């Protein structure tokens, strides 16, 4: 590069960084947003950019580098002007994603994970991007592309090679369908924006809270904690300075889940109104929607809805003319970190830090965002609040089961005729859902995503409810042709990839578990490996810092319980086997010495 | 009165420095007590070249090449109880510190470009008699199943004596605090 | 009458705000720890201080003591779990004690001796982690890092220099320094900084001082860490 060109590049870089800083007011709690913005302009975050951002924010460069390194979608090294990430969840694997990824790599003459020599493109895998009902899918420079097939892959490779900018790619590539298959109280709801809020303002926050309590609304994120109780704790916690905070957890990262995507697309007013109602109930002035990076394509749409609501005085100061009812919502983007779905990790991320779960207590309801009382609620939970506010808690409590009131959105994908979103009253059985989605010859169901449970046919009578089979809503269907070991292995690899690495058991244990399953996959399994797996499962479950590590063993434990044959089939040996291939370990030396004689190989051994 | 049949012990050093064997000899006059109850099969102490059926096999050193693998397997096939002795057998030790280097870089530096080598004519040896190197040095437990571990670099004569006498007495070896050493 | 909780059936007095670990230590009961440091808030990452309260496993360093609490520590199940966690730390890094300057003074090694983790449990990862010898007085050998973040916290909260941070995540997590070059030599760290003296293992080392003390005379050669840690507590009273 000539000196002039170099100087220009540096000027461009500095300008891009300064624009990102200015856009976010040089606020260090907005570090993640600044980094995301700078990278949108620069394709990656060169060392100079990191230094400049750190200096401007008064942060140690090491801390900024640590944040860049934490998030999958931030890059400390160049990843090319085009970056294609294939979703690698098991459902997409079954839809043929690996072969499509290989095809694209072949067309572009590159290896997965490596940037092409001309710096144009890289292709890699990423965790589930919430498109299991219309996969295989991928992110291209962060934007979602669905319905991939060979034809579309070939077209993409052409577009990249001809360096066509993403804005000029065929619009249909980016089409995301709602695929709503069954509607109930939420998906049928026709409340006008502000309608529920008007009623709530009339009765006041305390009365609203009482309605939510009567409704017995429980968190839809999976844990099922009482929403009213969470709000009460938050309302009662002393708020110093900054005031209380409402956070909508739209970091829908659980593999196989996509119902929040549909709510954010077609029921955004419900979600924002739910947040505003929550603010009224707890006395919050600040709201955040934490939107997973994979749903970046929804950001403009959501900003438009927010703008409209501000114009309609449903947000801002003196909402609906109520004095002192001040509340507004800010959208924060994630950047590829499943752990940020954990509420305290999410708060860390909102503060611009690495998404590491905090020690609890104290809980976010008393010490959350910047130390303020914070209520973190799921998208679906919040979307239901306006309906409760409008129709009353008693009406809501009649739906579903006694302990699990209302309805649940299920994200159904995998081997079924009609994948998509199904809204059922709580208490629906797995068998009823399978019937509704047209699943045939079902061998297993993964309920609640990778962290959930793997159910076998004898359990299909179980009910979706907090007291029986709790779930955040993912339901992946596997028919008789599927290998349930491959299912578990996919999830275990997911956890190893997404572990934040904070605590010893999860950081090392998920990687060890991944290696154990890889060993079985390679045909080197013996019963000794099952002993190792069970020991790892126990340590992960009992000592991990948060739910990620605690759940990481679930797929394998359920697999042992319900699909033992899939594991036994891989116990090819009775006695100990190395985890690596000994003969392959000599390959490098063979190549360097040019030898291929008998003693340059290990004979096969049977045990 | 007939004495019990002697237990057979085999020992070997793979990718090690024979330091553990030397330390074994540091049990000094207790060797005389030991040979009352054991006899040695394949071992540097006997010069027996191949291992027959044994009660205890003691392995020093990690696994760095094809020959190490063959010897280790011979021990595993013939010994009822296999013991890893010393840091190298247990975690690869000093030789395993090459694991972050590429084999090609190592061989080229050692045989071609290193000081005092004639870079033009020197070549990486390729005689079939020579065992090929593995890409990484491995602890022995990553190649065969191992029953007991005695750490140290080397373990002291006292540690070896305590370990062996426990084992010979049919007990799980247990070392008092000062004898526990990874170095 | 002070409040008490039970540790392995023995009453332990505590003051409000004290953790199970700190109160136990003050009362002369050792609970193993690597990332805990009395002058810092609890971190809770190493999990060595795991104890059982009812059916739950919790970090003793991050669990506030409360009246009537019953914690189990020295029971086979918990001791096994601690050995398992230690074994994980040994497996993930490159821990070659014979060639480590910290050997004999290393808390990871000392805990392994004390808890009798004398055999490996897991396959080694053998990660590739180049050392940083760029600083004239201080060597960084990342191969031995256990991610306790003591250096990170000391540099940020005590030295006020913010030299260190962790980057990436999961098994790829690693320590970074604040210089754009990535080299410690380009930072303002000094030998007298707490961060340069707090590493419990052999990552942050003072140059030209390795192997100065002969085997047999090092910190943990004669007495186990459990005794010495309690003696430290006693001395600080």
Short mmCIF file of C-alpha atoms in Angstrom, two decimals, chain B residues 43-177:
data_model
loop_
_atom_site.label_atom_id
_atom_site.label_comp_id
_atom_site.label_asym_id
_atom_site.label_seq_id
_atom_site.Cartn_x
_atom_site.Cartn_y
_atom_site.Cartn_z
CA UNK B 43 13.77 -53.81 32.62
CA UNK B 44 16.95 -51.79 32.22
CA UNK B 45 17.96 -53.58 35.44
CA UNK B 46 17.88 -56.99 33.72
CA UNK B 47 18.38 -56.31 30.01
CA UNK B 48 15.52 -58.70 29.18
CA UNK B 49 14.34 -57.44 25.77
CA UNK B 50 10.66 -58.35 25.83
CA UNK B 51 8.06 -58.45 28.51
CA UNK B 52 6.50 -61.73 29.60
CA UNK B 53 3.43 -62.09 31.83
CA UNK B 54 3.98 -59.83 34.85
CA UNK B 55 2.16 -58.65 37.92
CA UNK B 56 3.31 -55.05 37.77
CA UNK B 57 4.56 -52.93 34.88
CA UNK B 58 6.20 -49.60 35.65
CA UNK B 59 6.44 -47.05 32.86
CA UNK B 60 8.66 -44.01 32.91
CA UNK B 61 8.38 -41.40 30.16
CA UNK B 62 5.65 -40.25 27.81
CA UNK B 63 4.81 -41.46 24.35
CA UNK B 64 6.65 -39.56 21.64
CA UNK B 65 7.16 -42.07 18.84
CA UNK B 66 5.92 -45.31 17.28
CA UNK B 67 8.29 -47.50 19.23
CA UNK B 68 7.03 -46.05 22.52
CA UNK B 69 3.54 -47.11 21.51
CA UNK B 70 4.63 -50.68 20.73
CA UNK B 71 6.52 -51.04 24.02
CA UNK B 72 3.66 -49.52 25.99
CA UNK B 73 1.16 -51.88 24.40
CA UNK B 74 3.45 -54.85 25.14
CA UNK B 75 3.47 -53.83 28.79
CA UNK B 76 -0.27 -53.31 28.90
CA UNK B 77 -0.89 -56.69 27.27
CA UNK B 78 1.39 -58.49 29.73
CA UNK B 79 1.06 -56.67 33.04
CA UNK B 80 -1.83 -57.11 35.43
CA UNK B 81 -1.20 -53.69 36.93
CA UNK B 82 0.29 -50.79 35.02
CA UNK B 83 1.93 -47.88 36.86
CA UNK B 84 2.86 -44.51 35.35
CA UNK B 85 5.90 -43.18 37.17
CA UNK B 86 7.13 -39.59 36.92
CA UNK B 87 5.92 -36.39 35.32
CA UNK B 88 6.62 -37.49 31.73
CA UNK B 89 4.59 -40.70 31.90
CA UNK B 90 1.80 -38.86 33.69
CA UNK B 91 1.42 -35.69 31.65
CA UNK B 92 4.06 -35.80 28.95
CA UNK B 93 6.55 -33.79 30.97
CA UNK B 94 9.46 -31.96 29.42
CA UNK B 95 9.22 -33.75 26.03
CA UNK B 96 5.57 -32.63 25.75
CA UNK B 97 6.67 -29.03 25.83
CA UNK B 98 7.26 -29.51 22.10
CA UNK B 99 3.52 -29.97 21.65
CA UNK B 100 2.94 -26.38 20.67
CA UNK B 101 5.52 -26.61 17.91
CA UNK B 102 4.95 -28.01 14.46
CA UNK B 103 6.83 -31.23 13.82
CA UNK B 104 8.23 -29.92 10.56
CA UNK B 105 9.77 -26.88 12.25
CA UNK B 106 11.32 -29.12 14.88
CA UNK B 107 12.83 -31.62 12.46
CA UNK B 108 14.13 -28.96 10.09
CA UNK B 109 15.81 -27.07 12.90
CA UNK B 110 17.27 -30.19 14.48
CA UNK B 111 18.50 -31.85 11.28
CA UNK B 112 18.97 -29.09 8.72
CA UNK B 113 19.20 -25.51 9.84
CA UNK B 114 20.51 -25.76 13.40
CA UNK B 115 23.99 -24.47 14.24
CA UNK B 116 26.92 -26.57 12.92
CA UNK B 117 24.70 -28.39 10.43
CA UNK B 118 25.45 -28.46 6.73
CA UNK B 119 22.07 -27.19 5.54
CA UNK B 120 22.71 -28.19 1.94
CA UNK B 121 23.35 -31.87 2.55
CA UNK B 122 21.70 -32.54 5.85
CA UNK B 123 18.31 -34.20 5.63
CA UNK B 124 15.63 -35.45 7.96
CA UNK B 125 16.52 -39.12 8.65
CA UNK B 126 14.18 -41.55 6.92
CA UNK B 127 15.67 -44.96 7.71
CA UNK B 128 12.87 -47.52 8.29
CA UNK B 129 14.78 -48.68 11.39
CA UNK B 130 14.02 -45.40 13.08
CA UNK B 131 10.72 -44.97 14.87
CA UNK B 132 8.57 -42.15 13.49
CA UNK B 133 7.61 -39.30 15.79
CA UNK B 134 4.01 -38.71 16.80
CA UNK B 135 2.68 -35.25 16.08
CA UNK B 136 2.27 -34.70 19.84
CA UNK B 137 3.88 -36.25 22.92
CA UNK B 138 1.20 -38.01 24.95
CA UNK B 139 0.84 -39.03 28.56
CA UNK B 140 0.68 -42.82 28.62
CA UNK B 141 -2.88 -42.80 29.94
CA UNK B 142 -3.99 -41.29 26.64
CA UNK B 143 -2.71 -44.38 24.79
CA UNK B 144 -3.47 -47.30 27.15
CA UNK B 145 -5.39 -47.70 30.37
CA UNK B 146 -3.24 -47.01 33.41
CA UNK B 147 -4.01 -48.27 36.91
CA UNK B 148 -1.77 -46.20 39.18
CA UNK B 149 0.20 -42.99 39.03
CA UNK B 150 3.29 -42.00 40.99
CA UNK B 151 4.16 -38.38 40.28
CA UNK B 152 7.47 -36.57 40.71
CA UNK B 153 10.40 -35.55 38.57
CA UNK B 154 11.56 -37.98 39.65
CA UNK B 155 9.62 -39.32 42.61
CA UNK B 156 12.05 -39.75 45.48
CA UNK B 157 13.38 -43.16 46.50
CA UNK B 158 11.24 -42.91 49.63
CA UNK B 159 8.12 -42.20 47.59
CA UNK B 160 8.88 -45.13 45.31
CA UNK B 161 9.48 -47.40 48.31
CA UNK B 162 6.25 -46.34 50.04
CA UNK B 163 4.30 -46.70 46.82
CA UNK B 164 5.69 -50.16 46.03
CA UNK B 165 5.38 -51.57 49.52
CA UNK B 166 1.73 -50.47 49.64
CA UNK B 167 1.09 -52.01 46.26
CA UNK B 168 2.87 -55.25 47.15
CA UNK B 169 0.85 -55.42 50.36
CA UNK B 170 -2.30 -55.26 48.26
CA UNK B 171 -3.21 -51.75 49.39
CA UNK B 172 -4.04 -48.69 47.33
CA UNK B 173 -0.79 -46.71 47.49
CA UNK B 174 -1.03 -43.66 49.69
CA UNK B 175 1.72 -41.10 50.15
CA UNK B 176 2.09 -38.91 53.23
CA UNK B 177 2.16 -35.15 52.52
#
